[in-house]
PDB file of C-alpha atoms in Angstrom:
ATOM      1  CA  UNK A   1     -10.791  14.959   7.069  1.00 77.00           C
ATOM      2  CA  UNK A   2      -7.926  13.776   5.022  1.00 87.00           C
ATOM      3  CA  UNK A   3      -8.475  12.921   1.550  1.00 92.00           C
ATOM      4  CA  UNK A   4      -6.243  11.800  -1.320  1.00 97.00           C
ATOM      5  CA  UNK A   5      -7.839  12.359  -4.874  1.00 97.00           C
ATOM      6  CA  UNK A   6      -6.448  10.436  -8.406  1.00 98.00           C
ATOM      7  CA  UNK A   7      -8.446   9.767 -11.290  1.00 98.00           C
ATOM      8  CA  UNK A   8      -9.973   5.987 -11.257  1.00 97.00           C
ATOM      9  CA  UNK A   9      -8.801   5.017 -14.476  1.00 98.00           C
ATOM     10  CA  UNK A  10      -6.706   6.446 -17.379  1.00 98.00           C
ATOM     11  CA  UNK A  11      -5.917   4.868 -20.996  1.00 98.00           C
ATOM     12  CA  UNK A  12      -2.510   5.399 -22.857  1.00 98.00           C
ATOM     13  CA  UNK A  13      -1.266   4.349 -26.003  1.00 97.00           C
ATOM     14  CA  UNK A  14       2.401   2.525 -26.363  1.00 98.00           C
ATOM     15  CA  UNK A  15       5.443   4.835 -26.829  1.00 98.00           C
ATOM     16  CA  UNK A  16       3.396   7.917 -25.488  1.00 98.00           C
ATOM     17  CA  UNK A  17       3.854  10.015 -22.263  1.00 98.00           C
ATOM     18  CA  UNK A  18       1.016   9.758 -19.628  1.00 98.00           C
ATOM     19  CA  UNK A  19       0.573  12.142 -16.521  1.00 98.00           C
ATOM     20  CA  UNK A  20      -1.193  10.684 -13.228  1.00 98.00           C
ATOM     21  CA  UNK A  21      -2.461  13.579 -10.718  1.00 98.00           C
ATOM     22  CA  UNK A  22      -2.794  13.408  -7.231  1.00 98.00           C
ATOM     23  CA  UNK A  23      -4.486  16.182  -4.873  1.00 98.00           C
ATOM     24  CA  UNK A  24      -4.397  15.911  -1.367  1.00 98.00           C
ATOM     25  CA  UNK A  25      -5.661  17.491   1.819  1.00 96.00           C
ATOM     26  CA  UNK A  26      -4.133  16.377   4.883  1.00 94.00           C
ATOM     27  CA  UNK A  27      -3.229  17.268   8.928  1.00 91.00           C
ATOM     28  CA  UNK A  28       0.215  18.356   7.776  1.00 93.00           C
ATOM     29  CA  UNK A  29       2.639  16.969   5.329  1.00 94.00           C
ATOM     30  CA  UNK A  30       6.045  14.750   5.825  1.00 93.00           C
ATOM     31  CA  UNK A  31       6.380  13.090   2.184  1.00 94.00           C
ATOM     32  CA  UNK A  32       4.454  11.948  -0.787  1.00 96.00           C
ATOM     33  CA  UNK A  33       4.859   8.294  -2.077  1.00 96.00           C
ATOM     34  CA  UNK A  34       4.059   6.890  -5.363  1.00 97.00           C
ATOM     35  CA  UNK A  35       3.509   3.210  -5.784  1.00 97.00           C
ATOM     36  CA  UNK A  36       3.003   0.693  -8.571  1.00 97.00           C
ATOM     37  CA  UNK A  37       0.701  -2.535  -8.168  1.00 96.00           C
ATOM     38  CA  UNK A  38       0.257  -4.898 -10.785  1.00 96.00           C
ATOM     39  CA  UNK A  39      -2.849  -6.974 -10.935  1.00 93.00           C
ATOM     40  CA  UNK A  40      -2.397  -9.828  -8.260  1.00 88.00           C
ATOM     41  CA  UNK A  41       0.907  -8.685  -7.221  1.00 91.00           C
ATOM     42  CA  UNK A  42       2.321  -6.664  -4.372  1.00 92.00           C
ATOM     43  CA  UNK A  43       2.567  -3.022  -4.642  1.00 94.00           C
ATOM     44  CA  UNK A  44       6.126  -1.803  -5.227  1.00 95.00           C
ATOM     45  CA  UNK A  45       7.806   1.459  -4.381  1.00 94.00           C
ATOM     46  CA  UNK A  46       8.219   3.907  -7.270  1.00 96.00           C
ATOM     47  CA  UNK A  47       9.291   7.562  -5.763  1.00 95.00           C
ATOM     48  CA  UNK A  48       9.277   9.709  -2.637  1.00 94.00           C
ATOM     49  CA  UNK A  49       8.809  13.347  -2.661  1.00 96.00           C
ATOM     50  CA  UNK A  50       9.500  15.566   0.523  1.00 95.00           C
ATOM     51  CA  UNK A  51      10.645  19.040  -1.054  1.00 96.00           C
ATOM     52  CA  UNK A  52       8.873  20.878  -4.002  1.00 97.00           C
ATOM     53  CA  UNK A  53      10.142  19.897  -7.585  1.00 97.00           C
ATOM     54  CA  UNK A  54      10.631  17.192  -9.789  1.00 97.00           C
ATOM     55  CA  UNK A  55      12.422  13.859  -9.070  1.00 94.00           C
ATOM     56  CA  UNK A  56      13.581  12.040 -12.109  1.00 95.00           C
ATOM     57  CA  UNK A  57      14.250   8.092 -12.081  1.00 92.00           C
ATOM     58  CA  UNK A  58      14.665   6.667 -15.634  1.00 95.00           C
ATOM     59  CA  UNK A  59      11.285   6.713 -17.685  1.00 97.00           C
ATOM     60  CA  UNK A  60       9.121   7.832 -14.646  1.00 97.00           C
ATOM     61  CA  UNK A  61       9.286  11.216 -12.624  1.00 98.00           C
ATOM     62  CA  UNK A  62       7.243  12.586  -9.789  1.00 98.00           C
ATOM     63  CA  UNK A  63       6.629  16.290  -9.123  1.00 98.00           C
ATOM     64  CA  UNK A  64       5.439  17.974  -6.151  1.00 98.00           C
ATOM     65  CA  UNK A  65       3.862  21.228  -5.268  1.00 98.00           C
ATOM     66  CA  UNK A  66       3.363  21.350  -1.268  1.00 97.00           C
ATOM     67  CA  UNK A  67       1.466  24.836  -1.446  1.00 96.00           C
ATOM     68  CA  UNK A  68      -1.247  23.394  -3.966  1.00 97.00           C
ATOM     69  CA  UNK A  69      -1.564  19.999  -2.207  1.00 97.00           C
ATOM     70  CA  UNK A  70      -0.572  18.322  -5.699  1.00 97.00           C
ATOM     71  CA  UNK A  71       1.956  15.719  -7.260  1.00 98.00           C
ATOM     72  CA  UNK A  72       1.779  13.773 -10.459  1.00 98.00           C
ATOM     73  CA  UNK A  73       3.688  10.824 -11.729  1.00 98.00           C
ATOM     74  CA  UNK A  74       4.901  11.224 -15.247  1.00 98.00           C
ATOM     75  CA  UNK A  75       5.663   8.188 -17.114  1.00 98.00           C
ATOM     76  CA  UNK A  76       7.465   8.523 -20.576  1.00 98.00           C
ATOM     77  CA  UNK A  77       8.051   6.116 -23.353  1.00 98.00           C
ATOM     78  CA  UNK A  78       4.885   3.669 -22.365  1.00 98.00           C
ATOM     79  CA  UNK A  79       5.474   0.091 -22.436  1.00 98.00           C
ATOM     80  CA  UNK A  80       2.802  -2.816 -22.268  1.00 97.00           C
ATOM     81  CA  UNK A  81       4.220  -3.862 -18.684  1.00 97.00           C
ATOM     82  CA  UNK A  82       3.439  -0.424 -17.463  1.00 98.00           C
ATOM     83  CA  UNK A  83      -0.315  -1.307 -17.353  1.00 98.00           C
ATOM     84  CA  UNK A  84      -0.691  -1.300 -13.343  1.00 98.00           C
ATOM     85  CA  UNK A  85      -2.666   0.632 -10.675  1.00 97.00           C
ATOM     86  CA  UNK A  86      -0.560   3.545  -9.523  1.00 98.00           C
ATOM     87  CA  UNK A  87      -1.170   4.476  -5.791  1.00 97.00           C
ATOM     88  CA  UNK A  88      -0.589   7.963  -4.243  1.00 97.00           C
ATOM     89  CA  UNK A  89       0.168   8.144  -0.420  1.00 96.00           C
ATOM     90  CA  UNK A  90       0.797  11.021   1.794  1.00 95.00           C
ATOM     91  CA  UNK A  91       2.432  10.889   5.224  1.00 92.00           C
ATOM     92  CA  UNK A  92       0.462  13.407   7.739  1.00 90.00           C
ATOM     93  CA  UNK A  93       1.862  15.541  10.579  1.00 89.00           C
ATOM     94  CA  UNK A  94       1.659  12.131  12.789  1.00 84.00           C
ATOM     95  CA  UNK A  95       3.595  10.193  10.344  1.00 84.00           C
ATOM     96  CA  UNK A  96       0.462   8.276   9.196  1.00 85.00           C
ATOM     97  CA  UNK A  97       0.043   7.105   5.744  1.00 90.00           C
ATOM     98  CA  UNK A  98      -2.779   8.499   3.755  1.00 92.00           C
ATOM     99  CA  UNK A  99      -3.821   6.640   0.647  1.00 95.00           C
ATOM    100  CA  UNK A 100      -5.665   7.409  -2.406  1.00 96.00           C
ATOM    101  CA  UNK A 101      -7.748   4.506  -4.408  1.00 96.00           C
ATOM    102  CA  UNK A 102      -5.171   4.158  -6.781  1.00 97.00           C
ATOM    103  CA  UNK A 103      -5.228   4.968 -10.588  1.00 98.00           C
ATOM    104  CA  UNK A 104      -5.538   1.870 -12.963  1.00 97.00           C
ATOM    105  CA  UNK A 105      -3.391   2.546 -16.025  1.00 98.00           C
ATOM    106  CA  UNK A 106      -4.303   0.857 -19.200  1.00 98.00           C
ATOM    107  CA  UNK A 107      -1.973   0.670 -21.993  1.00 98.00           C
ATOM    108  CA  UNK A 108      -2.783  -0.219 -25.616  1.00 97.00           C
ATOM    109  CA  UNK A 109      -0.891  -0.831 -28.519  1.00 95.00           C
TER     110      UNK A 109
ATOM    111  CA  UNK B   1      10.418 -10.950  -4.775  1.00 74.00           C
ATOM    112  CA  UNK B   2      10.097  -8.170  -2.279  1.00 77.00           C
ATOM    113  CA  UNK B   3      11.508  -9.994   0.925  1.00 93.00           C
ATOM    114  CA  UNK B   4       8.162 -10.124   2.176  1.00 96.00           C
ATOM    115  CA  UNK B   5       6.428 -13.363   1.913  1.00 96.00           C
ATOM    116  CA  UNK B   6       2.449 -14.247   2.552  1.00 97.00           C
ATOM    117  CA  UNK B   7       0.726 -17.303   3.075  1.00 97.00           C
ATOM    118  CA  UNK B   8      -1.804 -18.737   2.130  1.00 97.00           C
ATOM    119  CA  UNK B   9      -2.083 -16.576  -1.396  1.00 96.00           C
ATOM    120  CA  UNK B  10      -5.929 -17.844  -1.261  1.00 96.00           C
ATOM    121  CA  UNK B  11      -8.121 -18.444   1.552  1.00 95.00           C
ATOM    122  CA  UNK B  12     -11.745 -19.361   1.647  1.00 95.00           C
ATOM    123  CA  UNK B  13     -13.764 -19.645   4.838  1.00 92.00           C
ATOM    124  CA  UNK B  14     -17.030 -19.808   6.209  1.00 89.00           C
ATOM    125  CA  UNK B  15     -18.421 -17.545   8.888  1.00 87.00           C
ATOM    126  CA  UNK B  16     -17.702 -19.848  11.815  1.00 86.00           C
ATOM    127  CA  UNK B  17     -13.977 -20.893  10.863  1.00 88.00           C
ATOM    128  CA  UNK B  18     -10.826 -19.730  12.502  1.00 93.00           C
ATOM    129  CA  UNK B  19      -7.953 -19.346  10.150  1.00 95.00           C
ATOM    130  CA  UNK B  20      -4.553 -17.707  10.296  1.00 97.00           C
ATOM    131  CA  UNK B  21      -2.617 -15.524   7.859  1.00 98.00           C
ATOM    132  CA  UNK B  22       1.111 -15.479   8.117  1.00 98.00           C
ATOM    133  CA  UNK B  23       3.699 -12.964   6.976  1.00 98.00           C
ATOM    134  CA  UNK B  24       7.608 -13.388   7.077  1.00 97.00           C
ATOM    135  CA  UNK B  25      10.072 -10.802   6.177  1.00 96.00           C
ATOM    136  CA  UNK B  26      13.585 -11.341   5.326  1.00 94.00           C
ATOM    137  CA  UNK B  27      14.607  -7.855   5.139  1.00 94.00           C
ATOM    138  CA  UNK B  28      15.791  -7.303   8.764  1.00 93.00           C
ATOM    139  CA  UNK B  29      13.149  -4.431   9.306  1.00 92.00           C
ATOM    140  CA  UNK B  30      11.839  -3.270  12.187  1.00 90.00           C
ATOM    141  CA  UNK B  31       8.349  -2.246  11.750  1.00 92.00           C
ATOM    142  CA  UNK B  32       5.580  -4.583  10.103  1.00 93.00           C
ATOM    143  CA  UNK B  33       1.898  -3.711   9.136  1.00 94.00           C
ATOM    144  CA  UNK B  34      -1.432  -5.127   8.120  1.00 96.00           C
ATOM    145  CA  UNK B  35      -3.625  -3.494   5.351  1.00 96.00           C
ATOM    146  CA  UNK B  36      -6.777  -4.458   4.165  1.00 96.00           C
ATOM    147  CA  UNK B  37      -7.230  -3.893   0.413  1.00 96.00           C
ATOM    148  CA  UNK B  38     -10.723  -3.713  -0.959  1.00 94.00           C
ATOM    149  CA  UNK B  39     -11.706  -3.215  -4.812  1.00 90.00           C
ATOM    150  CA  UNK B  40     -11.418   0.524  -5.825  1.00 88.00           C
ATOM    151  CA  UNK B  41     -10.866   1.563  -2.157  1.00 92.00           C
ATOM    152  CA  UNK B  42      -7.578   3.274  -0.397  1.00 94.00           C
ATOM    153  CA  UNK B  43      -5.466   0.704   1.298  1.00 94.00           C
ATOM    154  CA  UNK B  44      -7.004   0.817   5.098  1.00 93.00           C
ATOM    155  CA  UNK B  45      -4.360   0.279   7.749  1.00 93.00           C
ATOM    156  CA  UNK B  46      -5.242  -2.291  10.483  1.00 94.00           C
ATOM    157  CA  UNK B  47      -2.431  -2.929  12.491  1.00 93.00           C
ATOM    158  CA  UNK B  48       1.275  -1.953  13.000  1.00 91.00           C
ATOM    159  CA  UNK B  49       3.938  -3.269  14.893  1.00 91.00           C
ATOM    160  CA  UNK B  50       7.372  -1.589  15.827  1.00 86.00           C
ATOM    161  CA  UNK B  51      10.095  -3.850  17.365  1.00 82.00           C
ATOM    162  CA  UNK B  52       7.345  -6.288  18.044  1.00 79.00           C
ATOM    163  CA  UNK B  53       5.296  -4.100  19.810  1.00 81.00           C
ATOM    164  CA  UNK B  54       1.715  -2.845  18.730  1.00 81.00           C
ATOM    165  CA  UNK B  55       1.672   0.870  18.335  1.00 79.00           C
ATOM    166  CA  UNK B  56      -1.442   1.169  15.831  1.00 76.00           C
ATOM    167  CA  UNK B  57      -4.863  -0.645  15.985  1.00 76.00           C
ATOM    168  CA  UNK B  58      -7.128   1.548  13.661  1.00 76.00           C
ATOM    169  CA  UNK B  59     -10.574   0.452  15.289  1.00 85.00           C
ATOM    170  CA  UNK B  60     -10.091  -3.037  13.741  1.00 92.00           C
ATOM    171  CA  UNK B  61     -13.112  -5.448  14.894  1.00 93.00           C
ATOM    172  CA  UNK B  62     -12.071  -7.928  17.336  1.00 93.00           C
ATOM    173  CA  UNK B  63     -12.740 -10.746  14.913  1.00 94.00           C
ATOM    174  CA  UNK B  64      -9.586  -9.942  13.698  1.00 96.00           C
ATOM    175  CA  UNK B  65      -6.553 -10.493  15.887  1.00 94.00           C
ATOM    176  CA  UNK B  66      -2.908 -10.081  15.214  1.00 95.00           C
ATOM    177  CA  UNK B  67       0.513 -11.771  16.693  1.00 95.00           C
ATOM    178  CA  UNK B  68       3.992 -10.542  16.358  1.00 94.00           C
ATOM    179  CA  UNK B  69       6.141 -13.058  17.932  1.00 93.00           C
ATOM    180  CA  UNK B  70       9.478 -11.642  16.770  1.00 91.00           C
ATOM    181  CA  UNK B  71      10.282  -8.775  14.384  1.00 89.00           C
ATOM    182  CA  UNK B  72      10.446 -11.033  11.262  1.00 94.00           C
ATOM    183  CA  UNK B  73       6.989 -12.892  11.835  1.00 96.00           C
ATOM    184  CA  UNK B  74       3.521 -11.203  11.852  1.00 96.00           C
ATOM    185  CA  UNK B  75       0.254 -13.284  11.965  1.00 97.00           C
ATOM    186  CA  UNK B  76      -3.534 -12.196  11.216  1.00 97.00           C
ATOM    187  CA  UNK B  77      -6.054 -14.634  13.029  1.00 97.00           C
ATOM    188  CA  UNK B  78      -9.307 -14.704  12.124  1.00 96.00           C
ATOM    189  CA  UNK B  79     -12.466 -15.963  13.495  1.00 93.00           C
ATOM    190  CA  UNK B  80     -16.521 -15.528  13.035  1.00 93.00           C
ATOM    191  CA  UNK B  81     -15.725 -13.262   9.873  1.00 93.00           C
ATOM    192  CA  UNK B  82     -18.508 -11.492   7.883  1.00 94.00           C
ATOM    193  CA  UNK B  83     -18.815 -11.697   3.884  1.00 94.00           C
ATOM    194  CA  UNK B  84     -17.597  -7.851   3.863  1.00 94.00           C
ATOM    195  CA  UNK B  85     -14.157  -8.898   5.182  1.00 96.00           C
ATOM    196  CA  UNK B  86     -13.544 -10.338   1.851  1.00 96.00           C
ATOM    197  CA  UNK B  87     -10.567  -8.520   0.622  1.00 96.00           C
ATOM    198  CA  UNK B  88      -6.779  -8.734   0.019  1.00 96.00           C
ATOM    199  CA  UNK B  89      -4.754  -8.773   3.035  1.00 97.00           C
ATOM    200  CA  UNK B  90      -1.333  -7.071   2.513  1.00 97.00           C
ATOM    201  CA  UNK B  91       1.485  -7.511   4.908  1.00 97.00           C
ATOM    202  CA  UNK B  92       4.085  -4.758   4.775  1.00 95.00           C
ATOM    203  CA  UNK B  93       7.391  -3.920   6.449  1.00 94.00           C
ATOM    204  CA  UNK B  94       9.822  -0.898   6.784  1.00 92.00           C
ATOM    205  CA  UNK B  95      13.210  -0.102   8.092  1.00 88.00           C
ATOM    206  CA  UNK B  96      11.681   2.226  10.574  1.00 75.00           C
ATOM    207  CA  UNK B  97       8.076   2.926  12.034  1.00 65.00           C
ATOM    208  CA  UNK B  98       7.091   5.606   9.499  1.00 57.00           C
ATOM    209  CA  UNK B  99       9.184   8.697  10.734  1.00 55.00           C
ATOM    210  CA  UNK B 100      11.753   8.259   8.194  1.00 55.00           C
ATOM    211  CA  UNK B 101      11.885   8.294   4.556  1.00 55.00           C
ATOM    212  CA  UNK B 102      11.806   4.657   4.222  1.00 68.00           C
ATOM    213  CA  UNK B 103       9.408   2.734   1.803  1.00 88.00           C
ATOM    214  CA  UNK B 104       7.308   0.072   2.373  1.00 92.00           C
ATOM    215  CA  UNK B 105       8.001  -3.321   1.184  1.00 94.00           C
ATOM    216  CA  UNK B 106       4.364  -5.257   0.641  1.00 96.00           C
ATOM    217  CA  UNK B 107       3.950  -8.825   0.095  1.00 95.00           C
ATOM    218  CA  UNK B 108       2.053 -10.249  -2.650  1.00 94.00           C
ATOM    219  CA  UNK B 109      -1.377 -10.503  -0.218  1.00 95.00           C
ATOM    220  CA  UNK B 110      -3.660 -13.085   0.948  1.00 97.00           C
ATOM    221  CA  UNK B 111      -6.978 -13.166  -0.859  1.00 96.00           C
ATOM    222  CA  UNK B 112      -9.635 -13.868   1.352  1.00 96.00           C
ATOM    223  CA  UNK B 113     -13.294 -14.690   0.611  1.00 95.00           C
ATOM    224  CA  UNK B 114     -15.969 -15.391   3.418  1.00 94.00           C
ATOM    225  CA  UNK B 115     -18.833 -17.363   2.069  1.00 91.00           C
TER     226      UNK B 115
END
């Protein structure tokens, strides 16, 4: 079966750096997405990786290793507003999106 | 504001009621989706429409009935629901049907409670 694993919850301190990991086992691979979802709000797109390596976008970066079935989302200079759930999703060989259950990130002052 | 609007935001219904969820996208996208989001579970894809044609039905019970009258509007008709159907129902749209790199744009969801 297809599976996406990410930690259920993480806690970090304001101003620090946090890395949220995502591992996947899917039937083929056509890209990996990260979304952010604040409580009671719509998920919003953060990043898309289809080739190995690091994609940087401001304070957020996303890394992909296709051979290891692994990605991470790196958040730098954490702010209180970064408290949210972070969803990892992989598009398989049929272009179906397979979703992880999300990682709830709690930022403490 | 994501360009995808869902109404109502909250809905409480009995098991014998009939209600509908509405989604409208103002982005000119060609594909629309219904997802179910339950606490601590992955998003579950329910239905996909491409250019108003249903291209995906992920073994969803018949008590959920989608309708897509045009590429900007999507409905989810609900009848004879069960308490386990209580969840957040998210509508999303994308430029294409998933074959490109285009991301999904989500609405804020309709929180459904079935008593």
